[in-house]
PDB file of C-alpha atoms in Angstrom:
ATOM      1  CA  MET I   4      20.014  12.644 -10.342  1.00 50.00           C
ATOM      2  CA  PRO I   5      16.324  11.782 -10.804  1.00 47.00           C
ATOM      3  CA  THR I   6      13.979  14.082  -8.967  1.00 44.00           C
ATOM      4  CA  GLY I   7      10.514  12.692  -9.745  1.00 44.00           C
ATOM      5  CA  GLN I   8       7.350  14.738  -9.500  1.00 43.00           C
ATOM      6  CA  GLY I   9       5.964  13.642  -6.127  1.00 44.00           C
ATOM      7  CA  ILE I  10       2.506  14.831  -5.182  1.00 49.00           C
ATOM      8  CA  ASP I  11       2.484  17.524  -7.868  1.00 53.00           C
ATOM      9  CA  GLY I  12       2.212  15.221 -10.883  1.00 73.00           C
ATOM     10  CA  ALA I  13       3.046  11.909 -12.483  1.00 77.00           C
ATOM     11  CA  PRO I  14       6.425  10.367 -11.617  1.00 82.00           C
ATOM     12  CA  GLU I  15       9.270  11.092 -13.997  1.00 79.00           C
ATOM     13  CA  LEU I  16       9.481   7.370 -14.857  1.00 77.00           C
ATOM     14  CA  PHE I  17       6.748   4.805 -14.367  1.00 83.00           C
ATOM     15  CA  THR I  18       5.340   1.653 -15.968  1.00 89.00           C
ATOM     16  CA  PRO I  19       1.689   1.987 -17.018  1.00 89.00           C
ATOM     17  CA  ASN I  20      -0.625  -0.855 -15.915  1.00 93.00           C
ATOM     18  CA  ARG I  21       2.076  -2.665 -13.933  1.00 96.00           C
ATOM     19  CA  PHE I  22      -0.381  -2.925 -10.999  1.00 98.00           C
ATOM     20  CA  ALA I  23      -3.579  -3.245 -13.018  1.00 97.00           C
ATOM     21  CA  ASP I  24      -6.302  -5.099 -11.084  1.00 94.00           C
ATOM     22  CA  GLN I  25      -4.162  -5.229  -7.915  1.00 98.00           C
ATOM     23  CA  VAL I  26      -5.083  -3.875  -4.488  1.00 98.00           C
ATOM     24  CA  VAL I  27      -2.094  -2.245  -2.802  1.00 98.00           C
ATOM     25  CA  LEU I  28      -2.126  -1.233   0.867  1.00 98.00           C
ATOM     26  CA  ILE I  29       0.511   1.349   1.860  1.00 99.00           C
ATOM     27  CA  THR I  30       1.258   2.459   5.422  1.00 98.00           C
ATOM     28  CA  GLY I  31       2.899   5.775   6.213  1.00 98.00           C
ATOM     29  CA  ALA I  32       1.370   7.089   3.012  1.00 98.00           C
ATOM     30  CA  ALA I  33       0.750  10.709   3.996  1.00 97.00           C
ATOM     31  CA  GLN I  34       4.331  11.909   3.617  1.00 96.00           C
ATOM     32  CA  GLY I  35       7.806  11.035   2.454  1.00 96.00           C
ATOM     33  CA  ILE I  36       8.625   7.661   0.911  1.00 98.00           C
ATOM     34  CA  GLY I  37       5.126   6.283   1.477  1.00 98.00           C
ATOM     35  CA  LEU I  38       3.588   9.164  -0.435  1.00 97.00           C
ATOM     36  CA  ALA I  39       6.074   8.786  -3.299  1.00 97.00           C
ATOM     37  CA  VAL I  40       5.274   5.069  -3.533  1.00 98.00           C
ATOM     38  CA  ALA I  41       1.527   5.741  -3.518  1.00 98.00           C
ATOM     39  CA  ASN I  42       1.852   8.342  -6.257  1.00 97.00           C
ATOM     40  CA  ARG I  43       3.825   5.995  -8.503  1.00 97.00           C
ATOM     41  CA  ILE I  44       1.515   2.993  -8.060  1.00 98.00           C
ATOM     42  CA  ALA I  45      -1.533   5.174  -8.705  1.00 98.00           C
ATOM     43  CA  PHE I  46      -0.117   5.999 -12.145  1.00 97.00           C
ATOM     44  CA  GLU I  47       0.723   2.325 -12.676  1.00 97.00           C
ATOM     45  CA  GLY I  48      -2.888   1.225 -12.454  1.00 97.00           C
ATOM     46  CA  GLY I  49      -3.149  -0.022  -8.866  1.00 98.00           C
ATOM     47  CA  LYS I  50      -6.110   0.281  -6.537  1.00 98.00           C
ATOM     48  CA  LEU I  51      -4.735   1.941  -3.430  1.00 98.00           C
ATOM     49  CA  PHE I  52      -5.577   1.863   0.246  1.00 98.00           C
ATOM     50  CA  LEU I  53      -3.543   4.524   2.031  1.00 98.00           C
ATOM     51  CA  VAL I  54      -2.954   4.468   5.792  1.00 98.00           C
ATOM     52  CA  ASP I  55      -1.348   6.890   8.200  1.00 98.00           C
ATOM     53  CA  ARG I  56      -1.837   8.058  11.773  1.00 96.00           C
ATOM     54  CA  ALA I  57      -2.379  11.616  10.459  1.00 95.00           C
ATOM     55  CA  GLU I  58      -5.669  12.834   8.988  1.00 96.00           C
ATOM     56  CA  LEU I  59      -3.497  14.316   6.233  1.00 97.00           C
ATOM     57  CA  VAL I  60      -3.707  10.931   4.512  1.00 98.00           C
ATOM     58  CA  GLY I  61      -7.280  11.708   3.430  1.00 98.00           C
ATOM     59  CA  GLU I  62      -6.176  14.872   1.635  1.00 97.00           C
ATOM     60  CA  VAL I  63      -3.323  12.977   0.000  1.00 97.00           C
ATOM     61  CA  ALA I  64      -5.680  10.241  -1.201  1.00 98.00           C
ATOM     62  CA  ASP I  65      -8.055  12.802  -2.742  1.00 98.00           C
ATOM     63  CA  GLU I  66      -5.236  14.657  -4.506  1.00 97.00           C
ATOM     64  CA  ILE I  67      -3.666  11.530  -5.988  1.00 98.00           C
ATOM     65  CA  ALA I  68      -7.058  10.214  -7.088  1.00 98.00           C
ATOM     66  CA  GLN I  69      -7.884  13.484  -8.855  1.00 97.00           C
ATOM     67  CA  ARG I  70      -4.597  13.525 -10.772  1.00 95.00           C
ATOM     68  CA  SER I  71      -4.271   9.835 -11.604  1.00 96.00           C
ATOM     69  CA  GLY I  72      -7.858   8.613 -11.762  1.00 96.00           C
ATOM     70  CA  ALA I  73      -6.928   5.747  -9.425  1.00 97.00           C
ATOM     71  CA  ASP I  74      -9.477   4.095  -7.132  1.00 98.00           C
ATOM     72  CA  ILE I  75      -8.222   5.018  -3.659  1.00 98.00           C
ATOM     73  CA  GLY I  76      -9.444   4.337  -0.137  1.00 98.00           C
ATOM     74  CA  TRP I  77      -7.829   5.509   3.062  1.00 98.00           C
ATOM     75  CA  ALA I  78      -7.895   5.200   6.827  1.00 98.00           C
ATOM     76  CA  THR I  79      -6.133   6.542   9.882  1.00 98.00           C
ATOM     77  CA  ALA I  80      -4.677   3.929  12.201  1.00 98.00           C
ATOM     78  CA  ASP I  81      -2.386   3.581  15.202  1.00 97.00           C
ATOM     79  CA  LEU I  82      -0.051   0.882  13.927  1.00 98.00           C
ATOM     80  CA  GLU I  83       1.847   0.777  17.208  1.00 98.00           C
ATOM     81  CA  THR I  84      -0.904  -1.614  18.347  1.00 98.00           C
ATOM     82  CA  PHE I  85      -2.161  -4.855  16.834  1.00 98.00           C
ATOM     83  CA  GLU I  86      -5.726  -3.560  17.169  1.00 98.00           C
ATOM     84  CA  GLY I  87      -4.833  -0.616  14.938  1.00 98.00           C
ATOM     85  CA  ALA I  88      -3.135  -2.840  12.374  1.00 98.00           C
ATOM     86  CA  GLU I  89      -6.038  -5.283  12.308  1.00 98.00           C
ATOM     87  CA  ALA I  90      -8.516  -2.432  11.845  1.00 98.00           C
ATOM     88  CA  MET I  91      -6.396  -1.116   8.958  1.00 98.00           C
ATOM     89  CA  ALA I  92      -6.292  -4.465   7.168  1.00 98.00           C
ATOM     90  CA  GLN I  93     -10.009  -5.002   7.702  1.00 98.00           C
ATOM     91  CA  ALA I  94     -10.814  -1.542   6.350  1.00 98.00           C
ATOM     92  CA  CYS I  95      -8.864  -2.321   3.174  1.00 98.00           C
ATOM     93  CA  GLU I  96     -10.667  -5.634   2.841  1.00 98.00           C
ATOM     94  CA  ASP I  97     -14.020  -3.929   3.387  1.00 98.00           C
ATOM     95  CA  LYS I  98     -13.217  -1.420   0.641  1.00 98.00           C
ATOM     96  CA  PHE I  99     -11.739  -3.719  -2.011  1.00 98.00           C
ATOM     97  CA  GLY I 100     -12.495  -7.264  -0.872  1.00 98.00           C
ATOM     98  CA  ARG I 101      -8.847  -8.321  -0.642  1.00 97.00           C
ATOM     99  CA  ILE I 102      -5.198  -7.269  -0.306  1.00 98.00           C
ATOM    100  CA  ASP I 103      -2.741  -8.240  -3.059  1.00 98.00           C
ATOM    101  CA  VAL I 104       0.270  -6.192  -1.984  1.00 98.00           C
ATOM    102  CA  ALA I 105       1.149  -4.634   1.385  1.00 98.00           C
ATOM    103  CA  ILE I 106       3.911  -2.023   1.603  1.00 99.00           C
ATOM    104  CA  ASN I 107       4.881  -1.154   5.177  1.00 98.00           C
ATOM    105  CA  VAL I 108       6.679   2.175   5.404  1.00 98.00           C
ATOM    106  CA  VAL I 109       5.893   3.418   8.928  1.00 97.00           C
ATOM    107  CA  GLY I 110       8.923   4.086  11.129  1.00 96.00           C
ATOM    108  CA  GLY I 111      11.609   6.657  11.742  1.00 95.00           C
ATOM    109  CA  THR I 112      14.117   7.939  14.265  1.00 95.00           C
ATOM    110  CA  ILE I 113      12.586   9.974  17.082  1.00 96.00           C
ATOM    111  CA  TRP I 114      15.764  10.993  18.912  1.00 96.00           C
ATOM    112  CA  ALA I 115      19.395  11.262  17.806  1.00 96.00           C
ATOM    113  CA  LYS I 116      22.015  10.782  20.525  1.00 97.00           C
ATOM    114  CA  PRO I 117      24.579   8.302  21.861  1.00 98.00           C
ATOM    115  CA  PHE I 118      22.977   5.228  23.406  1.00 98.00           C
ATOM    116  CA  GLU I 119      24.000   6.037  26.979  1.00 98.00           C
ATOM    117  CA  HIS I 120      21.871   9.174  26.824  1.00 97.00           C
ATOM    118  CA  TYR I 121      18.605   7.367  25.952  1.00 98.00           C
ATOM    119  CA  ALA I 122      16.106   7.030  28.758  1.00 98.00           C
ATOM    120  CA  PRO I 123      14.483   3.580  29.063  1.00 98.00           C
ATOM    121  CA  GLU I 124      11.103   4.937  27.986  1.00 98.00           C
ATOM    122  CA  GLU I 125      12.694   6.549  24.918  1.00 98.00           C
ATOM    123  CA  ILE I 126      14.185   3.195  23.885  1.00 98.00           C
ATOM    124  CA  GLU I 127      10.769   1.572  24.176  1.00 98.00           C
ATOM    125  CA  LYS I 128       9.180   4.322  22.083  1.00 98.00           C
ATOM    126  CA  GLU I 129      11.801   3.950  19.339  1.00 98.00           C
ATOM    127  CA  VAL I 130      11.264   0.192  19.141  1.00 98.00           C
ATOM    128  CA  THR I 131       7.488   0.572  19.187  1.00 98.00           C
ATOM    129  CA  ARG I 132       7.656   3.131  16.369  1.00 98.00           C
ATOM    130  CA  SER I 133      10.101   1.390  14.060  1.00 98.00           C
ATOM    131  CA  LEU I 134       9.710  -2.347  14.744  1.00 98.00           C
ATOM    132  CA  PHE I 135       6.260  -3.015  16.162  1.00 98.00           C
ATOM    133  CA  THR I 136       4.475  -0.918  13.542  1.00 98.00           C
ATOM    134  CA  THR I 137       5.853  -3.304  10.911  1.00 98.00           C
ATOM    135  CA  LEU I 138       5.489  -6.433  13.042  1.00 98.00           C
ATOM    136  CA  TRP I 139       1.809  -5.733  13.794  1.00 98.00           C
ATOM    137  CA  SER I 140       1.076  -4.663  10.221  1.00 98.00           C
ATOM    138  CA  VAL I 141       2.541  -7.845   8.764  1.00 98.00           C
ATOM    139  CA  ARG I 142       0.680  -9.966  11.309  1.00 98.00           C
ATOM    140  CA  ALA I 143      -2.615  -8.358  10.231  1.00 98.00           C
ATOM    141  CA  GLU I 144      -1.858  -8.480   6.501  1.00 98.00           C
ATOM    142  CA  LEU I 145      -0.461 -12.000   6.196  1.00 98.00           C
ATOM    143  CA  PRO I 146      -3.650 -14.039   6.824  1.00 98.00           C
ATOM    144  CA  ARG I 147      -5.476 -12.010   4.199  1.00 97.00           C
ATOM    145  CA  LEU I 148      -2.735 -12.598   1.622  1.00 98.00           C
ATOM    146  CA  ILE I 149      -2.832 -16.306   2.405  1.00 97.00           C
ATOM    147  CA  ASP I 150      -6.630 -16.324   2.042  1.00 95.00           C
ATOM    148  CA  ALA I 151      -6.211 -14.626  -1.350  1.00 94.00           C
ATOM    149  CA  GLU I 152      -3.905 -17.496  -2.374  1.00 95.00           C
ATOM    150  CA  GLY I 153      -0.826 -15.326  -2.572  1.00 97.00           C
ATOM    151  CA  GLY I 154       0.575 -11.836  -2.551  1.00 98.00           C
ATOM    152  CA  THR I 155       3.528  -9.679  -1.629  1.00 98.00           C
ATOM    153  CA  ILE I 156       4.744  -7.868   1.480  1.00 99.00           C
ATOM    154  CA  VAL I 157       7.368  -5.149   1.110  1.00 99.00           C
ATOM    155  CA  ASN I 158       8.858  -3.783   4.321  1.00 98.00           C
ATOM    156  CA  VAL I 159      10.893  -0.584   4.473  1.00 98.00           C
ATOM    157  CA  SER I 160      13.952  -1.022   6.667  1.00 98.00           C
ATOM    158  CA  SER I 161      17.105   1.146   6.778  1.00 98.00           C
ATOM    159  CA  VAL I 162      20.865   0.989   6.289  1.00 98.00           C
ATOM    160  CA  ALA I 163      21.031   2.726   9.683  1.00 97.00           C
ATOM    161  CA  THR I 164      21.412  -0.750  11.186  1.00 97.00           C
ATOM    162  CA  ARG I 165      25.046   0.344  11.015  1.00 95.00           C
ATOM    163  CA  GLY I 166      24.878   3.975  12.074  1.00 94.00           C
ATOM    164  CA  VAL I 167      25.755   6.357  14.865  1.00 97.00           C
ATOM    165  CA  ASN I 168      23.562   8.022  17.484  1.00 98.00           C
ATOM    166  CA  ARG I 169      20.392   5.981  16.971  1.00 97.00           C
ATOM    167  CA  VAL I 170      21.004   2.523  18.385  1.00 98.00           C
ATOM    168  CA  PRO I 171      17.337   1.786  19.309  1.00 98.00           C
ATOM    169  CA  TYR I 172      16.238   2.693  15.791  1.00 98.00           C
ATOM    170  CA  ALA I 173      19.057   0.598  14.315  1.00 98.00           C
ATOM    171  CA  ALA I 174      18.020  -2.368  16.458  1.00 98.00           C
ATOM    172  CA  SER I 175      14.420  -1.928  15.348  1.00 98.00           C
ATOM    173  CA  LYS I 176      15.334  -1.948  11.672  1.00 98.00           C
ATOM    174  CA  GLY I 177      17.537  -4.978  12.270  1.00 98.00           C
ATOM    175  CA  GLY I 178      14.368  -6.606  13.561  1.00 98.00           C
ATOM    176  CA  VAL I 179      12.553  -5.641  10.361  1.00 98.00           C
ATOM    177  CA  ASN I 180      15.327  -7.333   8.364  1.00 98.00           C
ATOM    178  CA  ALA I 181      15.014 -10.486  10.468  1.00 98.00           C
ATOM    179  CA  LEU I 182      11.226 -10.432  10.168  1.00 98.00           C
ATOM    180  CA  THR I 183      11.569 -10.211   6.397  1.00 98.00           C
ATOM    181  CA  SER I 184      14.035 -13.063   5.973  1.00 98.00           C
ATOM    182  CA  ALA I 185      12.428 -15.401   8.517  1.00 98.00           C
ATOM    183  CA  LEU I 186       8.859 -14.886   7.357  1.00 98.00           C
ATOM    184  CA  ALA I 187       9.893 -15.423   3.739  1.00 98.00           C
ATOM    185  CA  LEU I 188      10.837 -18.989   4.698  1.00 98.00           C
ATOM    186  CA  GLU I 189       7.403 -19.654   6.156  1.00 98.00           C
ATOM    187  CA  ALA I 190       5.341 -17.792   3.603  1.00 98.00           C
ATOM    188  CA  ALA I 191       6.837 -19.085   0.348  1.00 98.00           C
ATOM    189  CA  GLU I 192       4.841 -22.315   0.443  1.00 97.00           C
ATOM    190  CA  LYS I 193       1.710 -20.167   0.764  1.00 98.00           C
ATOM    191  CA  ASN I 194       2.641 -18.176  -2.359  1.00 98.00           C
ATOM    192  CA  VAL I 195       3.450 -15.028  -0.370  1.00 98.00           C
ATOM    193  CA  ARG I 196       6.670 -13.141  -1.079  1.00 98.00           C
ATOM    194  CA  VAL I 197       8.290 -11.085   1.711  1.00 99.00           C
ATOM    195  CA  VAL I 198      10.980  -8.558   0.769  1.00 99.00           C
ATOM    196  CA  ALA I 199      12.375  -5.247   1.977  1.00 99.00           C
ATOM    197  CA  THR I 200      14.380  -2.241   0.950  1.00 98.00           C
ATOM    198  CA  ALA I 201      16.866  -0.509   3.242  1.00 98.00           C
ATOM    199  CA  PRO I 202      16.917   3.187   2.359  1.00 98.00           C
ATOM    200  CA  GLY I 203      19.769   5.503   3.195  1.00 97.00           C
ATOM    201  CA  GLY I 204      19.455   9.223   3.781  1.00 97.00           C
ATOM    202  CA  THR I 205      16.641  10.659   1.702  1.00 97.00           C
ATOM    203  CA  LEU I 206      15.853  14.218   0.695  1.00 95.00           C
ATOM    204  CA  ALA I 207      12.235  15.098   1.422  1.00 90.00           C
ATOM    205  CA  PRO I 208      10.108  18.181   2.016  1.00 86.00           C
ATOM    206  CA  GLU I 209       9.730  19.305   5.618  1.00 85.00           C
ATOM    207  CA  ARG I 210       7.345  16.942   7.373  1.00 74.00           C
ATOM    208  CA  LYS I 211       3.873  18.320   8.057  1.00 74.00           C
ATOM    209  CA  VAL I 212       3.530  15.893  10.965  1.00 73.00           C
ATOM    210  CA  LYS I 213       6.756  15.617  12.962  1.00 72.00           C
ATOM    211  CA  ARG I 214       8.150  12.282  14.151  1.00 70.00           C
ATOM    212  CA  GLY I 215       9.370  13.799  17.390  1.00 75.00           C
ATOM    213  CA  PRO I 216      11.207  16.745  18.925  1.00 80.00           C
ATOM    214  CA  GLY I 217      13.978  18.228  16.846  1.00 79.00           C
ATOM    215  CA  PRO I 218      17.485  18.731  18.235  1.00 83.00           C
ATOM    216  CA  GLU I 219      17.653  21.355  20.976  1.00 83.00           C
ATOM    217  CA  GLY I 220      20.858  22.994  22.115  1.00 88.00           C
ATOM    218  CA  GLU I 221      24.322  22.812  20.622  1.00 96.00           C
ATOM    219  CA  GLN I 222      25.084  19.281  21.847  1.00 96.00           C
ATOM    220  CA  GLU I 223      21.955  17.731  20.327  1.00 95.00           C
ATOM    221  CA  LYS I 224      22.610  19.557  17.065  1.00 95.00           C
ATOM    222  CA  GLN I 225      26.124  18.082  16.966  1.00 97.00           C
ATOM    223  CA  TRP I 226      24.779  14.584  17.603  1.00 97.00           C
ATOM    224  CA  TYR I 227      22.309  14.961  14.746  1.00 95.00           C
ATOM    225  CA  GLN I 228      24.969  16.412  12.441  1.00 97.00           C
ATOM    226  CA  ALA I 229      27.088  13.321  13.093  1.00 97.00           C
ATOM    227  CA  ILE I 230      24.273  11.222  11.567  1.00 97.00           C
ATOM    228  CA  VAL I 231      24.138  13.464   8.498  1.00 96.00           C
ATOM    229  CA  ASP I 232      27.916  13.374   8.068  1.00 97.00           C
ATOM    230  CA  GLN I 233      28.098   9.584   8.374  1.00 97.00           C
ATOM    231  CA  THR I 234      25.198   9.127   5.958  1.00 97.00           C
ATOM    232  CA  ILE I 235      26.884  11.207   3.274  1.00 97.00           C
ATOM    233  CA  ASP I 236      30.333   9.722   3.878  1.00 97.00           C
ATOM    234  CA  SER I 237      28.946   6.167   3.638  1.00 96.00           C
ATOM    235  CA  SER I 238      27.342   6.818   0.254  1.00 97.00           C
ATOM    236  CA  LEU I 239      29.629   6.253  -2.702  1.00 98.00           C
ATOM    237  CA  PHE I 240      27.816   9.153  -4.383  1.00 98.00           C
ATOM    238  CA  LYS I 241      28.396  11.402  -1.321  1.00 98.00           C
ATOM    239  CA  ARG I 242      24.802  12.604  -1.272  1.00 98.00           C
ATOM    240  CA  TYR I 243      21.315  11.816  -0.049  1.00 98.00           C
ATOM    241  CA  GLY I 244      18.905  10.017  -2.344  1.00 98.00           C
ATOM    242  CA  THR I 245      15.625  11.397  -3.634  1.00 97.00           C
ATOM    243  CA  LEU I 246      12.140  10.193  -2.832  1.00 97.00           C
ATOM    244  CA  ASP I 247      11.796   8.901  -6.376  1.00 96.00           C
ATOM    245  CA  GLU I 248      15.030   6.945  -6.047  1.00 97.00           C
ATOM    246  CA  GLN I 249      13.590   5.262  -2.945  1.00 98.00           C
ATOM    247  CA  ALA I 250      10.122   4.654  -4.376  1.00 97.00           C
ATOM    248  CA  ALA I 251      11.295   3.009  -7.613  1.00 97.00           C
ATOM    249  CA  PRO I 252      12.924  -0.114  -6.075  1.00 98.00           C
ATOM    250  CA  ILE I 253      10.069  -0.509  -3.589  1.00 98.00           C
ATOM    251  CA  VAL I 254       7.560  -0.503  -6.422  1.00 98.00           C
ATOM    252  CA  PHE I 255       9.635  -2.945  -8.463  1.00 98.00           C
ATOM    253  CA  LEU I 256       9.885  -5.398  -5.548  1.00 98.00           C
ATOM    254  CA  ALA I 257       6.137  -5.057  -4.992  1.00 98.00           C
ATOM    255  CA  SER I 258       5.350  -5.850  -8.606  1.00 98.00           C
ATOM    256  CA  ARG I 259       4.943  -9.151 -10.421  1.00 97.00           C
ATOM    257  CA  GLU I 260       8.218  -8.396 -12.229  1.00 97.00           C
ATOM    258  CA  ALA I 261       9.956  -9.447  -8.988  1.00 98.00           C
ATOM    259  CA  SER I 262       8.050 -12.729  -8.709  1.00 98.00           C
ATOM    260  CA  TYR I 263      11.192 -14.824  -8.086  1.00 98.00           C
ATOM    261  CA  ILE I 264      12.582 -12.572  -5.334  1.00 98.00           C
ATOM    262  CA  THR I 265      11.773 -13.255  -1.682  1.00 98.00           C
ATOM    263  CA  GLY I 266      13.609 -12.952   1.623  1.00 98.00           C
ATOM    264  CA  SER I 267      15.863 -10.209   0.242  1.00 98.00           C
ATOM    265  CA  VAL I 268      16.673  -6.856   1.843  1.00 98.00           C
ATOM    266  CA  LEU I 269      17.859  -4.450  -0.854  1.00 98.00           C
ATOM    267  CA  PRO I 270      20.061  -1.532   0.279  1.00 98.00           C
ATOM    268  CA  VAL I 271      19.104   1.683  -1.512  1.00 98.00           C
ATOM    269  CA  ALA I 272      21.757   4.029  -0.210  1.00 98.00           C
ATOM    270  CA  GLY I 273      24.186   4.930  -2.970  1.00 98.00           C
ATOM    271  CA  GLY I 274      26.430   1.945  -2.261  1.00 97.00           C
ATOM    272  CA  ASP I 275      26.162   1.978   1.547  1.00 96.00           C
ATOM    273  CA  GLN I 276      25.333  -1.620   2.459  1.00 95.00           C
ATOM    274  CA  GLY I 277      24.410  -0.859   6.065  1.00 90.00           C
TER     275      GLY I 277
END
């Protein structure tokens, strides 16, 4: 099972110069999958613009730049609003003059419980976090890719579109899948590819910035454990994936090696198709 090196060094496997002379914007880059993707592309020659709502993204950018020598800019942004997404895209353009590749990672389950236990405001927050962050980001990125006469958008979805105890999150990621396939139809004639991966359960260090409250009480812990159990049972390998195993297919789809792939959502979940 590949482990990768994460923030502490170069990835275990990478392709030098695969992103040479390309500007790559990555959202959700301060932690988890976004950080693993940023680390890999930095060692593959890309110019990076890292975005997160947490100030931690600045520290991450400095650390990756010191180890890889990559040219890296960064910004904090509230991607739950179009204004935040537009400011992010403009900041990248101000730094590098263009966007060649946009990788949208922001999202994640806030609560874990059966649907009948979600309050209306919790449903809205889940959809805002895991659908609108991608929808607004793509809306801000797309005109700039068109102006640059082509580029690539990679969205990060989830196989949890078929999963227990997180229906609002599943619906949101279903929206990301639909966004990807529908926009690919429109954008192809403008030389813009739109693709996605759908990760399964992924091993990662404890988050420095939490997505939301953790399970409290025995009932909430059981609801969350049901997600873990289903995730493992649905994988043919009966395990979670690693950050490196998630980053590798994202980076491939973002690269020019995948130039004839668009509209696809690739499950990366040990055989779980979602």
